[in-house]
mmCIF file of C-alpha atoms in Angstrom:
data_model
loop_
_atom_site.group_PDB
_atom_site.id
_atom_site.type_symbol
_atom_site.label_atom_id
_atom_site.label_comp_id
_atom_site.label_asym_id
_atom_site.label_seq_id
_atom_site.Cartn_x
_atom_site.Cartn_y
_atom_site.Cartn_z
ATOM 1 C CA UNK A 1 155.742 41.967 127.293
ATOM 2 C CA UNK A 2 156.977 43.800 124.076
ATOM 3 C CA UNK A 3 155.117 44.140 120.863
ATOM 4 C CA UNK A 4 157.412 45.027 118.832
ATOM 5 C CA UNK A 5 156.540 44.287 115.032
ATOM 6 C CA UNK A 6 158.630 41.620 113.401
ATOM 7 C CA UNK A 7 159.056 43.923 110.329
ATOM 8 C CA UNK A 8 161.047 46.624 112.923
ATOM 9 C CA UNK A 9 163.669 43.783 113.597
ATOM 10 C CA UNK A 10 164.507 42.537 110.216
ATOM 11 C CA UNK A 11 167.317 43.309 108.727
ATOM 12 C CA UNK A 12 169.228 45.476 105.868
ATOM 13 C CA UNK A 13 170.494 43.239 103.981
ATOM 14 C CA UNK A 14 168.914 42.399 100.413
ATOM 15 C CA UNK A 15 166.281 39.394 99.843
ATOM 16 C CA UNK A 16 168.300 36.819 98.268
ATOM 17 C CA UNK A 17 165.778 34.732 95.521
ATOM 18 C CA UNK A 18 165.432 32.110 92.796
ATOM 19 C CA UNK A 19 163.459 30.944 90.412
ATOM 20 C CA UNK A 20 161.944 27.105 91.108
ATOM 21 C CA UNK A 21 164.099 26.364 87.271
ATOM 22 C CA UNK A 22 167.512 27.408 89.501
ATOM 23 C CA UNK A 23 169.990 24.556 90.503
ATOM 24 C CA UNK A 24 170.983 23.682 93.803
ATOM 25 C CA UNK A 25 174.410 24.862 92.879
ATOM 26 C CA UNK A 26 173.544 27.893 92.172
ATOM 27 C CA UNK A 27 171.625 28.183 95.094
ATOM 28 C CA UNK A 28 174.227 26.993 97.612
ATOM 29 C CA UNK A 29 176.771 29.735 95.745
ATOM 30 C CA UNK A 30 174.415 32.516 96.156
ATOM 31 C CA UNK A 31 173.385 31.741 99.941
ATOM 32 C CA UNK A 32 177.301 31.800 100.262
ATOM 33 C CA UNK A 33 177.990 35.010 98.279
ATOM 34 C CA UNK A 34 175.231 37.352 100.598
ATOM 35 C CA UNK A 35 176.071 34.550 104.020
ATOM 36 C CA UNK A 36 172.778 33.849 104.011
ATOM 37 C CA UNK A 37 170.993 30.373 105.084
ATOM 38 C CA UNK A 38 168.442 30.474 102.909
ATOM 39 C CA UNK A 39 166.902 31.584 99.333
ATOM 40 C CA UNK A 40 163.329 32.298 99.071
ATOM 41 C CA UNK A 41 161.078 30.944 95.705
ATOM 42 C CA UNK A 42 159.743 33.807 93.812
ATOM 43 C CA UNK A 43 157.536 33.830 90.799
ATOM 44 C CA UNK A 44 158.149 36.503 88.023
ATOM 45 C CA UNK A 45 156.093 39.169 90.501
ATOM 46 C CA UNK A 46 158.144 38.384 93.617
ATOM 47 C CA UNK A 47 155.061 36.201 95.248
ATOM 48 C CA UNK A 48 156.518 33.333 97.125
ATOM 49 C CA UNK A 49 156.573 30.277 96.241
ATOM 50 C CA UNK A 50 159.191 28.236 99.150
ATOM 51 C CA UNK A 51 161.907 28.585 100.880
ATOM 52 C CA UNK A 52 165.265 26.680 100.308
ATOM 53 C CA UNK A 53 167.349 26.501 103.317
ATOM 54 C CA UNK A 54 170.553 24.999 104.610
ATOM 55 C CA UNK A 55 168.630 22.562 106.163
ATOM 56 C CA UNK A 56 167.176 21.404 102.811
ATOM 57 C CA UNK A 57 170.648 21.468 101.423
ATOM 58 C CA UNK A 58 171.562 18.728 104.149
ATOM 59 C CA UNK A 59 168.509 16.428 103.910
ATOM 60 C CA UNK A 60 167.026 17.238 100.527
ATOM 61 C CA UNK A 61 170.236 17.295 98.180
ATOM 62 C CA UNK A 62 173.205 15.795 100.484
ATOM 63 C CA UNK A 63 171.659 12.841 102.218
ATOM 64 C CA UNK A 64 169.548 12.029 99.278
ATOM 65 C CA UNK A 65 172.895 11.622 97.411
ATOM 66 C CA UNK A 66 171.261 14.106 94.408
ATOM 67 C CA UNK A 67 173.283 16.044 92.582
ATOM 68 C CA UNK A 68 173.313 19.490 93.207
ATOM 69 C CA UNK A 69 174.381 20.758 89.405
ATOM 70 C CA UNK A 70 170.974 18.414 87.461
ATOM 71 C CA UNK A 71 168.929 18.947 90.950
ATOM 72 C CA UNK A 72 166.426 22.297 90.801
ATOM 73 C CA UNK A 73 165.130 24.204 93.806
ATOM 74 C CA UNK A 74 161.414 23.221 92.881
ATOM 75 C CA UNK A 75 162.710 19.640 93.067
ATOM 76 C CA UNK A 76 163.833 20.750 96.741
ATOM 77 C CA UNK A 77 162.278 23.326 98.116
ATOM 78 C CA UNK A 78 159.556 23.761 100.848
ATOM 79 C CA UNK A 79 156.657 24.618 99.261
ATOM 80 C CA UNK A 80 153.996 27.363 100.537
ATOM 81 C CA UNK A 81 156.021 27.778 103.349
ATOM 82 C CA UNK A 82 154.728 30.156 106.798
ATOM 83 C CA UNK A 83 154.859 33.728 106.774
ATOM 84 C CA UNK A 84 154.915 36.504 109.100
ATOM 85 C CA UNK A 85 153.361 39.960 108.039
ATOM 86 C CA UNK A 86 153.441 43.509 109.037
ATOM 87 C CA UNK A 87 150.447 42.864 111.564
ATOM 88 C CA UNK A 88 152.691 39.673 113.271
ATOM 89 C CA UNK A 89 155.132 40.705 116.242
ATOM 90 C CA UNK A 90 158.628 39.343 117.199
ATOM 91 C CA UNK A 91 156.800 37.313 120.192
ATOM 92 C CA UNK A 92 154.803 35.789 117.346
ATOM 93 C CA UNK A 93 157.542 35.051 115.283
ATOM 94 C CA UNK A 94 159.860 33.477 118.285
ATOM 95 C CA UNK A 95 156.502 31.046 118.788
ATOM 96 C CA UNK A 96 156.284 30.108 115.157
ATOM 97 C CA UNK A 97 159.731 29.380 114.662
ATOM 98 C CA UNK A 98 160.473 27.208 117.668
ATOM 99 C CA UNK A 99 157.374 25.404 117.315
ATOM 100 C CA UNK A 100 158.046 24.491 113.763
ATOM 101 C CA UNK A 101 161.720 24.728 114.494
ATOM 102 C CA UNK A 102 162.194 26.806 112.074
ATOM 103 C CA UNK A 103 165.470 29.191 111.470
ATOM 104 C CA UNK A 104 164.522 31.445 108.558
ATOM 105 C CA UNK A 105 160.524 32.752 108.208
ATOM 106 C CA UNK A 106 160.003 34.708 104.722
ATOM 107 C CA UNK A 107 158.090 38.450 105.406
ATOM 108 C CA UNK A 108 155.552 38.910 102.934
ATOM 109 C CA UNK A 109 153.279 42.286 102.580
ATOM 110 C CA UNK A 110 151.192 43.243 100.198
ATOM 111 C CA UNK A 111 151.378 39.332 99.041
ATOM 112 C CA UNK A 112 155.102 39.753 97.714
ATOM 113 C CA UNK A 113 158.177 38.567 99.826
ATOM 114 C CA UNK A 114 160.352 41.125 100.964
ATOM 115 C CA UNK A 115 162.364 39.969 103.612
ATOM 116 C CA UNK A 116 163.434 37.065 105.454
ATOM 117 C CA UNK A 117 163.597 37.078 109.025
ATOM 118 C CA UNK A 118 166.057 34.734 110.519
ATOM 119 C CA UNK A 119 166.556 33.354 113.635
ATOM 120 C CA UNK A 120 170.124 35.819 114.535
ATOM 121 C CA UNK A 121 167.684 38.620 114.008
ATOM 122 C CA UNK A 122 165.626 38.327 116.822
ATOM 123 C CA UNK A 123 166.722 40.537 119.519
ATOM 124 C CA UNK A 124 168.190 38.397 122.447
ATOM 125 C CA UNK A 125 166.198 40.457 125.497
ATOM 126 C CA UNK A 126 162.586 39.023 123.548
ATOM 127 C CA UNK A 127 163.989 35.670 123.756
ATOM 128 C CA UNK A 128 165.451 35.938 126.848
ATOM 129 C CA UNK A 129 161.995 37.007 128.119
ATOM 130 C CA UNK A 130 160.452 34.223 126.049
ATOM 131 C CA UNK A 131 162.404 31.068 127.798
ATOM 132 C CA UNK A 132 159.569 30.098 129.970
ATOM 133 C CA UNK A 133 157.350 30.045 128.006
ATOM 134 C CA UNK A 134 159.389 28.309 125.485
ATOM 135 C CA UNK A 135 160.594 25.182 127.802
ATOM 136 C CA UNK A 136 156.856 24.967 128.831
ATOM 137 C CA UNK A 137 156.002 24.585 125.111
ATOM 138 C CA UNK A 138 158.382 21.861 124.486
ATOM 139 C CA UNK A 139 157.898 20.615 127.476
ATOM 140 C CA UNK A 140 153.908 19.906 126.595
ATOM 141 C CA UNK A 141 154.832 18.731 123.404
ATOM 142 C CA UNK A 142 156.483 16.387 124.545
ATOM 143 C CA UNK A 143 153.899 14.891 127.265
ATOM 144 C CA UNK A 144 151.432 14.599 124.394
ATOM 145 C CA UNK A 145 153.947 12.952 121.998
#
């Protein structure tokens, strides 16, 4: 097995973040400006505070029949949400986010966000390799459920 570090797969592209004060407009527009699926919380010293993702935008805003000019992301948002770190590899981060099914997991070092790694960024041979395991997983989960 690989240990490649989950911070060695992420990305170039820029962190895309609100404030908790930012509509879900706004939001939506600036996920679609930088084709992103999600916008990561910040305070004023770029600590996280949640993640906003597509997903939200569905069940949160859409379904909830909210309006997405009056509605803010703190209204919205997934609070304190996981992390990965510089220590966590790209096996860890596969396990995280199919167990939490998961399809954007903020990077934070040095307890700021800098990244977000989504689920397009993991290279396909380390989930390839990770199928097994995977099915056994859900396949468990499912026995005890």
């Amino acid at each position: 097995m690989k240990n490649t570090l989950a911070k060695d797969v992420l990305t170039g592209r820029s962190l895309v973040s609100a404030y908790e004060v930012v509509s879900v407009r706004a939001a939506a527009q600036l996920m679609k400006r930088h084709h992103c699926g999600s916008v990561v919380i910040t305070k004023h010293d770029a600590q996280l505070v949640g993640i906003f993702t597509e997903s939200d935008l569905a069940s949160r805003v859409v379904a909830a029949n909210r309006d997405p000019d009056t509605t803010l992301l703190g209204e919205v948002m997934t609070p304190r949400p996981m992390t990965i770190g510089p220590h966590d590899t790209v096996l860890d981060a596969i396990r995280t986010m199919h167990e939490c099914r998961f399809h954007h997991l903020p990077y934070v070092e040095d307890n700021r966000v800098t990244s977000v790694l989504c689920w397009v960024d993991l290279p396909l041979d380390d989930l390839s390799m990770m199928q097994p395991e995977l099915r056994e997983r859900t396949f468990l989960a499912e026995r005890i459920w």
